[in-house]
CSV table of C-alpha atoms in Angstrom, one decimal:
chain,number,residue,atom,x,y,z
A,22,MET,CA,0.1,0.0,0.2
A,23,SER,CA,1.5,3.3,-1.1
A,24,LYS,CA,1.5,6.3,1.1
A,25,ASP,CA,-0.8,9.0,0.3
A,26,ILE,CA,1.5,11.4,-1.6
A,27,ASP,CA,1.0,13.1,-5.0
A,28,TRP,CA,3.8,11.1,-6.7
A,29,SER,CA,3.4,13.2,-10.0
A,30,ASN,CA,4.2,16.6,-8.3
A,31,LEU,CA,6.7,15.4,-5.7
A,32,GLY,CA,9.9,17.8,-5.9
A,33,PHE,CA,13.6,16.5,-5.5
A,34,GLY,CA,13.7,17.1,-1.9
A,35,TYR,CA,13.9,15.6,1.6
A,36,VAL,CA,10.6,13.7,2.9
A,37,THR,CA,10.9,12.0,6.3
A,38,THR,CA,10.2,8.2,5.9
A,39,ASP,CA,9.2,5.6,8.8
A,40,LYS,CA,12.7,3.6,9.2
A,41,ARG,CA,16.4,4.1,8.8
A,42,PHE,CA,19.4,2.0,9.4
A,43,VAL,CA,22.1,2.6,12.0
A,44,ALA,CA,25.2,1.1,12.7
A,45,ASN,CA,28.2,2.4,15.4
A,46,TYR,CA,31.8,1.7,15.3
A,47,THR,CA,33.5,1.5,18.8
A,48,ASN,CA,36.4,0.0,20.2
A,49,GLY,CA,37.5,-0.9,16.8
A,50,ALA,CA,34.5,-2.9,15.7
A,51,TRP,CA,31.3,-2.3,14.3
A,52,ASP,CA,28.0,-3.4,16.0
A,53,GLU,CA,25.3,-5.5,14.2
A,54,GLY,CA,23.4,-2.2,13.1
A,55,ALA,CA,19.8,-1.8,13.7
A,56,ILE,CA,16.6,-0.5,11.7
A,57,ILE,CA,15.5,2.5,13.9
A,58,ASP,CA,12.5,4.9,14.0
A,59,ASP,CA,14.1,8.0,15.3
A,60,PRO,CA,15.3,10.5,12.1
A,61,MET,CA,17.4,12.8,14.5
A,62,VAL,CA,21.3,12.5,14.9
A,63,THR,CA,22.6,13.0,18.5
A,64,MET,CA,26.4,13.8,19.0
A,65,SER,CA,28.9,15.9,20.8
A,66,GLU,CA,29.4,19.5,20.1
A,67,CYS,CA,33.1,18.2,19.5
A,68,ALA,CA,32.1,15.5,17.1
A,69,GLY,CA,35.0,15.0,14.5
A,70,VAL,CA,32.8,15.5,11.5
A,71,LEU,CA,31.8,19.0,13.3
A,72,GLN,CA,35.2,19.9,13.6
A,73,TYR,CA,37.2,18.3,11.0
A,74,ALA,CA,34.6,17.2,8.0
A,75,GLN,CA,35.4,13.6,8.4
A,76,THR,CA,32.4,12.4,6.5
A,77,CYS,CA,31.5,10.6,3.2
A,78,PHE,CA,28.3,9.5,1.7
A,79,GLU,CA,26.5,7.8,-1.6
A,80,GLY,CA,23.4,8.0,-3.4
A,81,LEU,CA,21.5,5.3,-5.0
A,82,LYS,CA,17.7,4.5,-6.0
A,83,ALA,CA,15.3,2.1,-5.6
A,84,TYR,CA,12.6,1.6,-8.3
A,85,ARG,CA,9.0,0.1,-8.9
A,86,THR,CA,9.4,-2.0,-12.1
A,87,LYS,CA,6.8,-2.4,-14.6
A,88,ASP,CA,6.0,-6.3,-13.1
A,89,GLY,CA,5.8,-4.7,-9.9
A,90,LYS,CA,9.1,-5.7,-8.3
A,91,VAL,CA,11.2,-3.2,-6.2
A,92,VAL,CA,14.8,-3.3,-7.2
A,93,CYS,CA,18.0,-1.3,-6.5
A,94,PHE,CA,20.6,-0.5,-9.0
A,95,ARG,CA,24.0,-1.7,-8.6
A,96,PRO,CA,24.4,-1.2,-4.9
A,97,ASP,CA,27.5,-3.4,-4.7
A,98,LEU,CA,29.4,-0.5,-6.7
A,99,ASN,CA,28.1,2.4,-4.0
A,100,ALA,CA,29.6,-0.1,-1.4
A,101,SER,CA,32.8,-0.3,-3.1
A,102,ARG,CA,33.1,3.3,-3.8
A,103,MET,CA,32.4,4.2,-0.1
A,104,ALA,CA,34.9,1.7,1.0
A,105,ASP,CA,37.3,3.7,-1.0
A,106,SER,CA,36.2,6.9,0.3
A,107,CYS,CA,36.5,5.5,3.9
A,108,ARG,CA,40.0,4.4,3.3
A,109,ARG,CA,41.2,7.6,1.9
A,110,LEU,CA,39.7,9.7,4.9
A,111,GLU,CA,40.9,6.8,7.8
A,112,MET,CA,37.6,5.9,8.5
A,113,PRO,CA,36.7,2.1,9.1
A,114,VAL,CA,35.3,0.4,6.1
A,115,PHE,CA,31.4,-0.9,6.5
A,116,PRO,CA,31.8,-4.1,5.2
A,117,GLU,CA,30.3,-4.0,1.4
A,118,ASP,CA,28.1,-7.1,2.1
A,119,LYS,CA,26.4,-5.6,5.1
A,120,PHE,CA,26.1,-2.2,3.0
A,121,VAL,CA,24.2,-3.9,0.4
A,122,GLN,CA,21.8,-5.8,3.1
A,123,ALA,CA,21.3,-2.5,5.0
A,124,CYS,CA,20.2,-0.8,1.5
A,125,ILE,CA,17.9,-3.8,1.0
A,126,ASP,CA,16.4,-3.6,4.8
A,127,VAL,CA,15.8,0.2,4.6
A,128,VAL,CA,14.0,-0.3,1.6
A,129,LYS,CA,11.9,-3.1,2.8
A,130,ASN,CA,11.2,-1.1,5.7
A,131,ASN,CA,9.7,1.7,3.7
A,132,LEU,CA,8.0,-0.3,0.8
A,133,ASP,CA,5.0,2.4,1.1
A,134,PHE,CA,7.3,5.2,0.1
A,135,VAL,CA,8.5,3.4,-3.1
A,136,PRO,CA,6.6,5.4,-5.9
A,137,PRO,CA,4.5,3.4,-8.4
A,138,TYR,CA,5.7,2.4,-11.8
A,139,GLY,CA,5.4,5.3,-14.3
A,140,SER,CA,5.2,8.0,-12.1
A,141,GLY,CA,8.8,9.2,-12.8
A,142,ALA,CA,9.4,9.4,-8.9
A,143,THR,CA,12.0,7.0,-7.0
A,144,LEU,CA,13.0,6.0,-3.5
A,145,TYR,CA,16.6,7.8,-3.2
A,146,LEU,CA,18.7,6.0,-0.5
A,147,ARG,CA,21.8,8.1,1.3
A,148,PRO,CA,24.2,6.0,2.9
A,149,TYR,CA,26.8,8.1,5.0
A,150,MET,CA,29.3,7.9,7.7
A,151,PHE,CA,31.1,10.5,10.0
A,152,GLY,CA,33.0,10.6,13.0
A,153,ILE,CA,31.0,11.0,15.9
A,154,ASN,CA,33.5,11.1,19.3
A,155,PRO,CA,34.8,14.5,20.6
A,156,VAL,CA,38.0,15.3,18.5
A,157,ILE,CA,39.9,18.6,19.3
A,158,GLY,CA,43.5,17.9,18.0
A,159,VAL,CA,43.6,17.2,14.2
A,160,LYS,CA,43.4,13.6,13.7
A,161,PRO,CA,40.8,10.9,12.7
A,162,ALA,CA,37.9,10.2,15.1
A,163,ASN,CA,37.9,6.6,16.8
A,164,ASP,CA,34.2,6.4,16.9
A,165,TYR,CA,31.9,6.3,13.7
A,166,GLN,CA,28.5,5.9,13.0
A,167,PHE,CA,27.1,4.7,9.4
A,168,ARG,CA,23.4,5.5,8.5
A,169,ILE,CA,21.2,5.1,5.9
A,170,PHE,CA,17.8,7.1,5.2
A,171,CYS,CA,15.5,7.0,2.3
A,172,THR,CA,13.2,9.7,0.8
A,173,PRO,CA,11.0,9.4,-2.2
A,174,VAL,CA,12.0,12.0,-4.9
A,175,GLY,CA,10.3,13.3,-8.0
A,176,PRO,CA,11.9,13.5,-11.2
A,177,TYR,CA,15.2,15.7,-11.3
A,178,PHE,CA,13.5,17.5,-14.1
A,179,LYS,CA,9.9,18.5,-14.5
A,180,GLY,CA,8.5,18.4,-17.7
A,181,GLY,CA,11.4,16.5,-19.3
A,182,ALA,CA,15.3,17.4,-19.2
A,183,LYS,CA,15.9,20.3,-21.5
A,184,PRO,CA,19.6,21.1,-22.6
A,185,ILE,CA,21.3,23.3,-20.0
A,186,VAL,CA,23.9,25.9,-20.2
A,187,ILE,CA,27.0,25.8,-18.3
A,188,ARG,CA,30.1,27.8,-17.8
A,189,VAL,CA,33.9,26.9,-17.6
A,190,SER,CA,34.8,27.6,-14.1
A,191,ASP,CA,37.6,29.9,-12.8
A,192,LEU,CA,38.0,28.1,-9.7
A,193,ASP,CA,39.1,24.3,-9.2
A,194,ARG,CA,36.8,21.4,-7.8
A,195,ALA,CA,39.8,19.3,-6.6
A,196,ALA,CA,43.5,19.1,-6.1
A,197,PRO,CA,45.6,16.8,-8.5
A,198,ASN,CA,46.6,14.4,-5.6
A,199,GLY,CA,43.6,15.4,-3.4
A,200,THR,CA,40.3,13.9,-2.8
A,201,GLY,CA,38.2,14.4,-5.8
A,202,HIS,CA,38.3,10.6,-6.6
A,203,ILE,CA,36.3,10.0,-3.6
A,204,LYS,CA,32.8,11.0,-2.2
A,205,ALA,CA,33.8,13.0,0.6
A,206,GLY,CA,31.4,15.8,1.9
A,207,LEU,CA,34.3,18.3,1.9
A,208,ASN,CA,34.3,18.2,-1.8
A,209,TYR,CA,30.9,19.4,-2.1
A,210,ALA,CA,31.3,22.1,0.6
A,211,MET,CA,33.9,23.6,-1.4
A,212,SER,CA,31.7,23.6,-4.7
A,213,LEU,CA,28.9,25.3,-3.0
A,214,HIS,CA,29.9,28.9,-3.3
A,215,ASN,CA,30.7,28.3,-7.0
A,216,ILE,CA,27.3,26.7,-7.8
A,217,VAL,CA,25.5,29.7,-6.1
A,218,ASP,CA,27.6,32.1,-8.1
A,219,ALA,CA,26.9,30.0,-11.5
A,220,HIS,CA,22.8,30.0,-10.8
A,221,ASN,CA,23.2,33.9,-9.9
A,222,ASN,CA,24.9,34.6,-13.3
A,223,GLY,CA,22.3,32.3,-15.2
A,224,TYR,CA,24.3,29.1,-15.7
A,225,ALA,CA,23.0,25.6,-14.5
A,226,GLU,CA,26.4,24.2,-13.6
A,227,ASN,CA,30.1,24.6,-13.8
A,228,MET,CA,32.5,22.7,-15.8
A,229,TYR,CA,35.5,22.2,-13.8
A,230,LEU,CA,39.1,22.0,-15.6
A,231,ASP,CA,42.1,20.0,-14.4
A,232,PRO,CA,43.7,22.3,-11.8
A,233,LYS,CA,47.5,21.5,-13.0
A,234,THR,CA,47.3,22.8,-16.4
A,235,ARG,CA,43.5,24.3,-17.1
A,236,THR,CA,43.4,22.5,-20.4
A,237,LYS,CA,41.6,19.4,-19.6
A,238,VAL,CA,37.7,18.5,-18.9
A,239,GLU,CA,37.2,16.9,-15.4
A,240,GLU,CA,33.6,17.0,-14.1
A,241,THR,CA,31.0,19.4,-12.7
A,242,GLY,CA,30.4,19.5,-9.1
A,243,GLY,CA,28.2,16.7,-9.0
A,244,ALA,CA,28.2,14.7,-12.3
A,245,ASN,CA,30.4,13.3,-14.7
A,246,PHE,CA,30.6,14.6,-18.3
A,247,ILE,CA,29.9,12.4,-21.3
A,248,PHE,CA,30.5,13.6,-24.9
A,249,ILE,CA,29.5,12.1,-28.4
A,250,THR,CA,31.4,12.6,-31.3
A,251,LYS,CA,29.7,13.4,-35.1
A,252,ASP,CA,30.1,9.8,-36.0
A,253,GLY,CA,28.5,8.6,-32.8
A,254,THR,CA,31.5,7.5,-30.4
A,255,LEU,CA,30.9,7.9,-26.5
A,256,VAL,CA,33.9,9.9,-25.2
A,257,THR,CA,34.3,10.2,-21.2
A,258,PRO,CA,36.9,12.3,-19.6
A,259,LYS,CA,39.6,10.3,-17.6
A,260,SER,CA,41.4,11.7,-14.6
A,261,ASP,CA,42.5,10.8,-11.2
A,262,SER,CA,40.8,13.4,-9.4
A,263,ILE,CA,37.2,12.8,-11.2
A,264,LEU,CA,34.9,10.8,-9.0
A,265,PRO,CA,34.3,7.3,-10.7
A,266,SER,CA,30.5,7.8,-11.4
A,267,ILE,CA,28.5,4.6,-11.0
A,268,THR,CA,25.6,5.9,-13.7
A,269,ARG,CA,28.8,7.0,-16.1
A,270,ARG,CA,30.6,3.6,-15.9
A,271,SER,CA,27.1,1.8,-16.6
A,272,LEU,CA,26.5,4.1,-19.6
A,273,MET,CA,29.7,3.2,-21.0
A,274,ILE,CA,28.7,-0.6,-20.8
A,275,VAL,CA,25.3,0.2,-22.2
A,276,ALA,CA,26.9,2.3,-25.2
A,277,GLU,CA,29.0,-0.7,-26.2
A,278,LYS,CA,26.8,-3.9,-25.6
A,279,TYR,CA,23.6,-2.5,-26.1
A,280,LEU,CA,23.8,0.2,-28.5
A,281,GLY,CA,27.1,-0.9,-30.6
A,282,MET,CA,28.6,2.4,-30.1
A,283,LYS,CA,32.4,3.0,-29.9
A,284,VAL,CA,33.3,3.9,-26.3
A,285,GLU,CA,36.7,5.8,-25.5
A,286,HIS,CA,37.8,6.8,-21.9
A,287,ARG,CA,40.3,9.2,-22.3
A,288,GLU,CA,41.7,12.9,-21.4
A,289,VAL,CA,39.5,15.3,-23.2
A,290,TYR,CA,40.8,18.6,-23.8
A,291,LEU,CA,38.6,22.1,-23.6
A,292,ASP,CA,39.8,23.0,-26.9
A,293,GLU,CA,38.5,19.9,-28.8
A,294,LEU,CA,34.8,20.3,-27.2
A,295,ALA,CA,33.8,22.1,-30.3
A,296,ASN,CA,34.0,18.8,-32.3
A,297,PHE,CA,31.7,17.0,-30.3
A,298,ALA,CA,28.0,16.8,-31.5
A,299,GLU,CA,26.2,16.2,-27.9
A,300,CYS,CA,27.3,16.5,-24.4
A,301,GLY,CA,25.7,15.5,-21.1
A,302,LEU,CA,26.2,15.5,-17.3
A,303,CYS,CA,25.4,11.8,-15.6
A,304,GLY,CA,24.7,11.0,-12.2
A,305,THR,CA,22.4,9.2,-9.9
A,306,ALA,CA,19.9,12.1,-9.6
A,307,ALA,CA,19.0,12.8,-13.3
A,308,VAL,CA,20.6,10.1,-15.1
A,309,ILE,CA,21.8,12.6,-17.8
A,310,SER,CA,21.4,16.1,-18.1
A,311,PRO,CA,22.1,17.2,-21.8
A,312,VAL,CA,24.1,20.3,-22.2
A,313,GLY,CA,23.2,22.5,-25.3
A,314,LYS,CA,25.6,25.3,-24.8
A,315,ILE,CA,29.0,26.2,-22.7
A,316,ASP,CA,30.2,29.7,-22.0
A,317,ASP,CA,34.2,29.8,-22.1
A,318,HIS,CA,34.5,33.3,-20.7
A,319,GLY,CA,32.4,34.9,-23.6
A,320,LYS,CA,33.4,32.3,-26.3
A,321,GLU,CA,30.2,30.1,-26.7
A,322,ILE,CA,30.7,26.5,-27.5
A,323,CYS,CA,27.2,25.1,-28.8
A,324,PHE,CA,26.5,21.3,-29.6
A,325,SER,CA,24.6,20.4,-32.8
A,326,SER,CA,22.2,18.8,-30.7
A,327,GLY,CA,20.8,22.2,-29.8
A,328,MET,CA,18.9,23.9,-26.8
A,329,GLU,CA,15.4,22.1,-27.5
A,330,GLU,CA,15.8,18.5,-26.7
A,331,MET,CA,18.2,15.6,-25.9
A,332,GLY,CA,20.5,14.6,-28.8
A,333,PRO,CA,19.5,11.6,-30.6
A,334,TRP,CA,22.6,9.5,-28.8
A,335,THR,CA,22.1,10.8,-25.5
A,336,LYS,CA,18.4,10.1,-25.8
A,337,LYS,CA,19.1,6.5,-26.7
A,338,LEU,CA,21.5,6.1,-23.8
A,339,TYR,CA,19.3,7.6,-21.5
A,340,ASP,CA,16.0,5.4,-22.5
A,341,THR,CA,18.2,2.2,-22.2
A,342,LEU,CA,19.7,2.8,-19.0
A,343,THR,CA,16.5,3.7,-17.7
A,344,GLY,CA,14.8,0.8,-19.2
A,345,ILE,CA,17.2,-1.4,-17.6
A,346,GLN,CA,16.5,0.2,-14.1
A,347,MET,CA,12.9,0.0,-14.6
A,348,GLY,CA,12.9,-3.4,-15.8
A,349,THR,CA,11.7,-2.9,-19.3
A,350,ILE,CA,15.0,-3.9,-20.9
A,351,GLU,CA,16.9,-7.0,-19.5
A,352,ALA,CA,20.0,-5.8,-17.5
A,353,PRO,CA,23.3,-7.2,-17.4
A,354,GLU,CA,24.0,-9.9,-14.7
A,355,GLY,CA,24.2,-8.5,-11.5
A,356,TRP,CA,23.0,-4.9,-12.0
A,357,ILE,CA,19.6,-5.4,-10.2
A,358,GLN,CA,19.2,-6.3,-6.9
A,359,VAL,CA,15.9,-7.7,-6.2
A,360,ILE,CA,14.2,-6.3,-2.6
A,361,ALA,CA,10.5,-7.1,-3.1
A,362,GLU,CA,8.7,-9.3,-5.8
């Protein structure tokens, strides 16, 4: 029985659901964790996360498929990426198998909040971990809390994904040997001023370049880039400071195995962007956001796909991946975690 929610008009925001998962790391070990009711977090005023931003997170979705199943998309990759984030931030890794099971348990305990098939809405899961004990000297915390909450969200773009206009940023997102490749909260904190400034100046997003040479494309504040050549080759930027997007990695497989496209994962230079036919931003929230135009300090880079709708190849990629997620197209083995029949 679904909750009494106007699914078709649901925004992309936080809605409190019934249950969430919490596990605690103390004395060098994780407890068993539990599904709880209370959405509030209580901690010391000197908690490590509040003093030194020792936190990381993930994002994934649960869907109701055409045949009535409730499924999750590739949660094992979220578990693996969070483990990488934890190791880089000197945090204890939450066991990957338990991560996947906790995602399943959270969805099972909030089934009424999984939107109906065809509504455009999904159930968004947010696993996260943070240092919780008091830390005043600069060092890792000793105790940690791992939590997962879920919230029903509407489609990222109301009325379809219209191509957006973005700008080449003067600020850097990540240092060459820094934390750009992990999903650390601090990466997102430093991008907030720049995204507000972009919005205030009429742009939907920032294109970050590599901070060392400022000649190569990296990503935006919250999504990876995809480009498509005039002959239908999918090109994705390669860099050690780009977050390894699960959506982008999935799209590369979809392009090659389902659509027969040539795929290149390589360094992409700013001065070659005008040669591409299509451009998009990819991530969990929107899947693909088409880009129609990039403003490089007054010089406009326009893609032949235009400003009216997704380019033809981008649309095929979007339709195929969402079809796999929603169960209308057969998925590669291991991609779909069935939670409820």
